[in-house]
PDB file of C-alpha atoms in Angstrom:
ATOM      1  CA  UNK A  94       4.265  -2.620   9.274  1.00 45.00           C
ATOM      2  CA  UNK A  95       4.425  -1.204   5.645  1.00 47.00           C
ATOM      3  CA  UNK A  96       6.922   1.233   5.029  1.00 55.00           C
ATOM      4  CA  UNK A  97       6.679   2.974   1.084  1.00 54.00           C
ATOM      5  CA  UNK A  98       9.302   5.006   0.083  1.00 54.00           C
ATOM      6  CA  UNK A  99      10.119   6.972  -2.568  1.00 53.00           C
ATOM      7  CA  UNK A 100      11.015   5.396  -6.121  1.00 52.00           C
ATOM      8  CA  UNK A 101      14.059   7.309  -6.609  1.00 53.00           C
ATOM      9  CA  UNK A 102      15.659   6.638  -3.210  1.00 50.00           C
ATOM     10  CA  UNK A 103      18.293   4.136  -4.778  1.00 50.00           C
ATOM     11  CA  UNK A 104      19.049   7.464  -7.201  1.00 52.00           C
ATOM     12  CA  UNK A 105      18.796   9.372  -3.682  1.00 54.00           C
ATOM     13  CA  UNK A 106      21.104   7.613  -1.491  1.00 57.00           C
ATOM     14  CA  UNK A 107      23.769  10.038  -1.573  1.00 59.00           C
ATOM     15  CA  UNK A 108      21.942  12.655   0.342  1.00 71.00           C
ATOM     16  CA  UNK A 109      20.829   9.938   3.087  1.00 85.00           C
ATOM     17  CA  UNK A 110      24.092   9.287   5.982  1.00 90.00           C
ATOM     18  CA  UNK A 111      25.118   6.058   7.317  1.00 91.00           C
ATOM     19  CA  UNK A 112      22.777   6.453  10.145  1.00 93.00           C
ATOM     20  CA  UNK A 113      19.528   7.132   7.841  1.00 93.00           C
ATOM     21  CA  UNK A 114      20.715   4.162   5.349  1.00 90.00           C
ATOM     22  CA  UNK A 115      20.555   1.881   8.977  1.00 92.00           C
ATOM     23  CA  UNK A 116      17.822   3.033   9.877  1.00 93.00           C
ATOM     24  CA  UNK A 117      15.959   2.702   6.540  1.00 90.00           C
ATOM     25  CA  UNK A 118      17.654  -0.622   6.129  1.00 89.00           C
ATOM     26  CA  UNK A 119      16.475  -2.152   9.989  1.00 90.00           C
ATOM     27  CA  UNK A 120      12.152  -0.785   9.494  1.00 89.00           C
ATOM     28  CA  UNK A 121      11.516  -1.342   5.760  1.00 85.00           C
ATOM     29  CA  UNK A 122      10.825  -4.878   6.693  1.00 79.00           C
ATOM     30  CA  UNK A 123       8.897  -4.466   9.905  1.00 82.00           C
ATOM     31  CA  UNK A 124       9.072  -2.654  13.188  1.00 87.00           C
ATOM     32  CA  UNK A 125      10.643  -4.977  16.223  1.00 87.00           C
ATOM     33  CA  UNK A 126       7.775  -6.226  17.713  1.00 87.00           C
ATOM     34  CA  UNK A 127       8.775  -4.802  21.224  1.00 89.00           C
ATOM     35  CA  UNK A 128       7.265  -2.160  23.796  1.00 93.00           C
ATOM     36  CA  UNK A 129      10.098   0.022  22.469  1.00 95.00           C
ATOM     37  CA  UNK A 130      10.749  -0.474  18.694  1.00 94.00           C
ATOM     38  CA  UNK A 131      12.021   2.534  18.135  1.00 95.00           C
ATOM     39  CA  UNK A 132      14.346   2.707  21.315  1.00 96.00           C
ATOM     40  CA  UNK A 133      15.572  -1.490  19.938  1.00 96.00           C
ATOM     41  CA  UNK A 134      16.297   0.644  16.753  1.00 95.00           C
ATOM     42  CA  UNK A 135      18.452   3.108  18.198  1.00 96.00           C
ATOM     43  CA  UNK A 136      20.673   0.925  20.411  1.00 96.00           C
ATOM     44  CA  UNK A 137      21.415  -1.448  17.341  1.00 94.00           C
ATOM     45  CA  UNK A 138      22.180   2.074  15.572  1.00 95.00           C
ATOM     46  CA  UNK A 139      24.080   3.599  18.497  1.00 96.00           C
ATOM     47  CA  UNK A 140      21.561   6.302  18.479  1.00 96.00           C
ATOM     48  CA  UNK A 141      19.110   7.334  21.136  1.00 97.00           C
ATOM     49  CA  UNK A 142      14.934   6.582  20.444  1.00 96.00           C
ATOM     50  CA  UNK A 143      14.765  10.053  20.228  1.00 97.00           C
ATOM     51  CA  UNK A 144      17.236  10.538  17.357  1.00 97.00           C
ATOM     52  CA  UNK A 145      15.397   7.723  15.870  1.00 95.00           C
ATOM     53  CA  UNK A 146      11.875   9.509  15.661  1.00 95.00           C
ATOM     54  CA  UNK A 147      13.239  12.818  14.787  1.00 96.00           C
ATOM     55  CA  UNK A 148      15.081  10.938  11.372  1.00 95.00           C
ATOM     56  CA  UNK A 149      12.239   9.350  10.909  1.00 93.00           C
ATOM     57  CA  UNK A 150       9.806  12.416  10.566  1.00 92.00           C
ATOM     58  CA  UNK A 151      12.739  14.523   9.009  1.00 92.00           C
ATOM     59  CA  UNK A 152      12.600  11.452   5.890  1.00 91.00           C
ATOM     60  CA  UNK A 153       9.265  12.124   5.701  1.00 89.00           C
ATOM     61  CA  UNK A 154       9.034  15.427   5.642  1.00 89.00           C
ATOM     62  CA  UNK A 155      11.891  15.305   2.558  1.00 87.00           C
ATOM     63  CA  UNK A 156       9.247  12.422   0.870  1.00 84.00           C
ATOM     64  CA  UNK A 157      12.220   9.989   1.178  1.00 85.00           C
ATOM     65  CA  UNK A 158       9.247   8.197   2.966  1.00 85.00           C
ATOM     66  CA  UNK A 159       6.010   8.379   1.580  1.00 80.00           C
ATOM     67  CA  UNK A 160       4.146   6.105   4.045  1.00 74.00           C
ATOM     68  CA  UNK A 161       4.739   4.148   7.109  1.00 71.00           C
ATOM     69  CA  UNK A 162       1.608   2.181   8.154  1.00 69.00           C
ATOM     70  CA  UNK A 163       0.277  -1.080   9.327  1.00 66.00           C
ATOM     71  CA  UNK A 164      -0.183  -4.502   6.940  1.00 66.00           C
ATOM     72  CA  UNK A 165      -3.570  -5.904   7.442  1.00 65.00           C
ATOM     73  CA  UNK A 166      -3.575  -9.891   6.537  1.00 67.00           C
ATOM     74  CA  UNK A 167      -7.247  -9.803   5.700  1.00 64.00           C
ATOM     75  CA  UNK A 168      -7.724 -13.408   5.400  1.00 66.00           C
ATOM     76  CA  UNK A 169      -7.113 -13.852   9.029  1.00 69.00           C
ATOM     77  CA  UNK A 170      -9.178 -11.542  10.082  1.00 68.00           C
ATOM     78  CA  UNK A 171     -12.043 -13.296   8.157  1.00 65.00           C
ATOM     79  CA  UNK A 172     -11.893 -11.754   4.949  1.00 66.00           C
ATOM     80  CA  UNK A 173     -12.114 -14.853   2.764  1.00 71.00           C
ATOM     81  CA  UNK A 174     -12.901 -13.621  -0.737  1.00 83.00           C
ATOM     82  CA  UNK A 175     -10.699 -11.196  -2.483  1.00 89.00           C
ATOM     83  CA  UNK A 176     -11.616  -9.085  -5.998  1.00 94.00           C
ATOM     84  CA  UNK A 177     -10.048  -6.610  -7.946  1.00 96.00           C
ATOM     85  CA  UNK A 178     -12.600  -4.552  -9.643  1.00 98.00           C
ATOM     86  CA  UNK A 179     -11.379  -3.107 -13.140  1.00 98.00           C
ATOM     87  CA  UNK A 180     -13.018  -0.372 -14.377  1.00 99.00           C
ATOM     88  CA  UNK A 181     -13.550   1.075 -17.682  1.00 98.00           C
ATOM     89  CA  UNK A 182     -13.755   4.798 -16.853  1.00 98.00           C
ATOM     90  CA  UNK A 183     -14.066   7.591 -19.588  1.00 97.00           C
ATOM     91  CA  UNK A 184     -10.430   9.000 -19.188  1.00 96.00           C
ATOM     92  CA  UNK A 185     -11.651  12.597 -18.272  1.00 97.00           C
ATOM     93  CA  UNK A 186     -13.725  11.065 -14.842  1.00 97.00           C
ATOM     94  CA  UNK A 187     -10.729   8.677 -13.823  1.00 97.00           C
ATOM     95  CA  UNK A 188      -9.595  10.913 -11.229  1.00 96.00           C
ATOM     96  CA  UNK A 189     -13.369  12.063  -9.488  1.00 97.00           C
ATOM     97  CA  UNK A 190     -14.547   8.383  -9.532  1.00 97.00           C
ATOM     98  CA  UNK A 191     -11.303   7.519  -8.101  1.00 97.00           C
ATOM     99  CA  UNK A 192     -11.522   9.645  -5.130  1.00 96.00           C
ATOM    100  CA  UNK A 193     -15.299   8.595  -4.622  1.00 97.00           C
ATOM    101  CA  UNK A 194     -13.950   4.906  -4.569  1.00 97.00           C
ATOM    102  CA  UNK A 195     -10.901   5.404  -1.997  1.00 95.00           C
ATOM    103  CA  UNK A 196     -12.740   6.458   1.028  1.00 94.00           C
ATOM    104  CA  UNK A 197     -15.107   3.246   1.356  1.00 95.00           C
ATOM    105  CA  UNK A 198     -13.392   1.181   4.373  1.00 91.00           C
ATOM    106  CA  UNK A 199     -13.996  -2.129   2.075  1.00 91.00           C
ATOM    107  CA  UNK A 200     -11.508  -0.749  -0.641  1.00 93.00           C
ATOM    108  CA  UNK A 201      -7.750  -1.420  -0.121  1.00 86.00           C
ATOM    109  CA  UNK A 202      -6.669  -0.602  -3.119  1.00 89.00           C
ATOM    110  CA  UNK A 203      -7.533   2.207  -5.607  1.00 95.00           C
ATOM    111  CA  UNK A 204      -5.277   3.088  -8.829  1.00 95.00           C
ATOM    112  CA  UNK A 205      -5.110   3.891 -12.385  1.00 96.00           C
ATOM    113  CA  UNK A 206      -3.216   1.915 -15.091  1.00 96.00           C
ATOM    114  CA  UNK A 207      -2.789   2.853 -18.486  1.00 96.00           C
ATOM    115  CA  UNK A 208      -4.920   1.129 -21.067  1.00 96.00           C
ATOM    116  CA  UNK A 209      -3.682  -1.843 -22.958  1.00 96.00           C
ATOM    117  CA  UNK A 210      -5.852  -1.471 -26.046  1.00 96.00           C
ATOM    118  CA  UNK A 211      -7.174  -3.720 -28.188  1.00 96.00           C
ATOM    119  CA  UNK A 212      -6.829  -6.812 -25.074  1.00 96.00           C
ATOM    120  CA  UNK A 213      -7.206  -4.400 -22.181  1.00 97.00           C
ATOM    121  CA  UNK A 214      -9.835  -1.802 -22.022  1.00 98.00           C
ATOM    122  CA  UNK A 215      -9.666  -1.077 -18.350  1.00 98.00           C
ATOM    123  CA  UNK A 216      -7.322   1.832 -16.670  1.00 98.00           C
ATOM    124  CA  UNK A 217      -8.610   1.687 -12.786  1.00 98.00           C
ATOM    125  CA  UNK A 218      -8.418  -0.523 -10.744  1.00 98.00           C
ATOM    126  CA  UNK A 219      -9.623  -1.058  -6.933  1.00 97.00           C
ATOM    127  CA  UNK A 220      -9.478  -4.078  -4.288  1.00 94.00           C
ATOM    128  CA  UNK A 221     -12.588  -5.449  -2.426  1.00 94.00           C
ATOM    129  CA  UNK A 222     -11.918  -7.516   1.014  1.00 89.00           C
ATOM    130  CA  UNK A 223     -15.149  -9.369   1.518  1.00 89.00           C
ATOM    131  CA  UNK A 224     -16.344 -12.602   4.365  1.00 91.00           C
ATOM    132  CA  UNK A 225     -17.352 -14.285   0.795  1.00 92.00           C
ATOM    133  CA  UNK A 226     -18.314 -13.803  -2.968  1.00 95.00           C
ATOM    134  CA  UNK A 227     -21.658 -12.680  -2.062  1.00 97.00           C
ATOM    135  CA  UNK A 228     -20.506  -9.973   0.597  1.00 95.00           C
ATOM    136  CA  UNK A 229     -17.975  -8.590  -1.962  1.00 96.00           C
ATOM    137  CA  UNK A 230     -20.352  -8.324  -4.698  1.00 98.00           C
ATOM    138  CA  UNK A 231     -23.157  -7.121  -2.144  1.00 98.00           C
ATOM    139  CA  UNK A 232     -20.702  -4.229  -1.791  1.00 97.00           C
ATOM    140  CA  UNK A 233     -19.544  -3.353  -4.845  1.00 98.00           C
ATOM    141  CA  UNK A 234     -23.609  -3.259  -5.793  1.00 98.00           C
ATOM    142  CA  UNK A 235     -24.340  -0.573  -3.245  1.00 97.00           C
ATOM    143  CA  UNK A 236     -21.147   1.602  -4.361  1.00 98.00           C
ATOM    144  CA  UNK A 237     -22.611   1.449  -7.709  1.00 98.00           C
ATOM    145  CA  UNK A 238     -25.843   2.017  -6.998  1.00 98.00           C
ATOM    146  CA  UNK A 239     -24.593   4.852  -4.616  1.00 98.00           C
ATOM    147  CA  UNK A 240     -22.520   6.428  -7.172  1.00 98.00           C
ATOM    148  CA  UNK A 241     -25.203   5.381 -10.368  1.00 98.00           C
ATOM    149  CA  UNK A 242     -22.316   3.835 -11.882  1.00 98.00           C
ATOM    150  CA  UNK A 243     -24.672   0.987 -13.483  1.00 98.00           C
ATOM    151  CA  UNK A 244     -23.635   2.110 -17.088  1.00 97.00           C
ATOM    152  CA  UNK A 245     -19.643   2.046 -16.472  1.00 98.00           C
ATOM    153  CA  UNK A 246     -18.150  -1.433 -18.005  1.00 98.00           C
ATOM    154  CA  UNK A 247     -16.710  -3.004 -15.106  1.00 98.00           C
ATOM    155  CA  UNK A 248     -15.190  -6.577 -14.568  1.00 98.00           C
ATOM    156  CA  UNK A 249     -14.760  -7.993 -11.028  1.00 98.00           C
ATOM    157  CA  UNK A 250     -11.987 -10.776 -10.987  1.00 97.00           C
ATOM    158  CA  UNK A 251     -11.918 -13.094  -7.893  1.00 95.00           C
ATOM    159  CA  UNK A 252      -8.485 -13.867  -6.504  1.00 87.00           C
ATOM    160  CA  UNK A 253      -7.734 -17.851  -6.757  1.00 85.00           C
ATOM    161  CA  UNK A 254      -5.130 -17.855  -4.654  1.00 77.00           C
ATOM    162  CA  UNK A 255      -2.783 -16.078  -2.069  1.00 69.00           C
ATOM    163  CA  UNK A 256       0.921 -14.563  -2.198  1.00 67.00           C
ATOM    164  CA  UNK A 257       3.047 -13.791   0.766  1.00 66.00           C
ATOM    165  CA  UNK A 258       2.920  -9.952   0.476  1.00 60.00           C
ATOM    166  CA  UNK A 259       6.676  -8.264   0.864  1.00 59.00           C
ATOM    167  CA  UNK A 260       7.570  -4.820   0.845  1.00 56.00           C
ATOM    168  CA  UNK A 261      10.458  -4.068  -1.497  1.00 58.00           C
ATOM    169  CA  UNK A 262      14.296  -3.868  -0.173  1.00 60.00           C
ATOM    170  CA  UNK A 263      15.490  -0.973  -0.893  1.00 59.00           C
ATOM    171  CA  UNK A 264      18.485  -1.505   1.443  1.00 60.00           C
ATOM    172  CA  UNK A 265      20.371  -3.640   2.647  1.00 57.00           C
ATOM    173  CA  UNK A 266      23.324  -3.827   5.176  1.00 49.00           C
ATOM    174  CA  UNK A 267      25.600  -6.822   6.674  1.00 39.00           C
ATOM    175  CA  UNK A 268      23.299  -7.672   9.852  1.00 44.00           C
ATOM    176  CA  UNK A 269      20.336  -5.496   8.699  1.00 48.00           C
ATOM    177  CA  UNK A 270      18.273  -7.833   6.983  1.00 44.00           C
TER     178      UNK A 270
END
């Protein structure tokens, strides 16, 4: 489980209570992997799974939390090759090509950095899961092609090797981590 909150929550904190910084504190690493998460939540808490749910929904409903979702370990599903496809899009398209990338179930990651000019030329990026090299670039050929993106500069850099992927701590509490 992924949980993305806002940037400013540190800056936040004062509108969130003791039970909201617990609760933040006990899911931003993970739901209990239970038939009940939310009800294990709420009895650590001394709240009930209800309370639980409703905080939950009210944070993101405020955009304290700006996603809760599921972390895929691609590699274990079978998704051996990894590449990060860098892009050097004329400024003014950044934002249509970017929403013509995001919806292709092969891209996990779409986003636009700011240019680094004279090293860097590129300013968006997007992640391709593939079985192998040849599958990933199979794919990124037919979104091209798709899109008749042929004359866009593009480099596609292979990952060499893995990270253990952590979502940031935000909070922590004596007990909570």
């Amino acid at each position: 489980m992924h949980l993305a909150l806002d940037n400013n929550i540190t800056e936040n904190i004062s509108v969130l209570d003791d039970a909201d910084q617990q609760l933040i504190a006990r899911i931003q690493n993970g739901l209990p992997i239970s038939d009940h998460p939310y009800a294990e939540i709420a009895e650590q808490i001394g709240l009930t799974e209800e309370e639980i749910i409703t905080r939950i929904s009210t944070l993101l409903d405020k955009g304290l939390i700006k996603r809760f979702g599921v972390v895929v370990r691609h590699h274990e599903l079978g998704y051996q090759e990894n590449a990060m496809v860098v892009w050097d899009v004329p400024d003014e398209q950044v934002h249509e090509i970017a929403n013509q990338i995001k919806p292709y179930p092969f891209i996990t990651l779409c986003y636009r950095r700011s240019r680094q000019l004279p090293e860097w030329r590129y300013n968006l990026y997007c992640m391709i899961h593939g079985k192998s090299r040849i599958n990933v670039m199979q794919l990124l050929e037919e979104m091209v092609s798709e899109h008749n993106w042929h004359d866009i500069p593009r480099e596609v850099l292979f990952s060499k090797r893995r990270f253990k992927q952590r979502a940031a701590n935000y909070m922590s509490h004596a007990g909570c981590n």
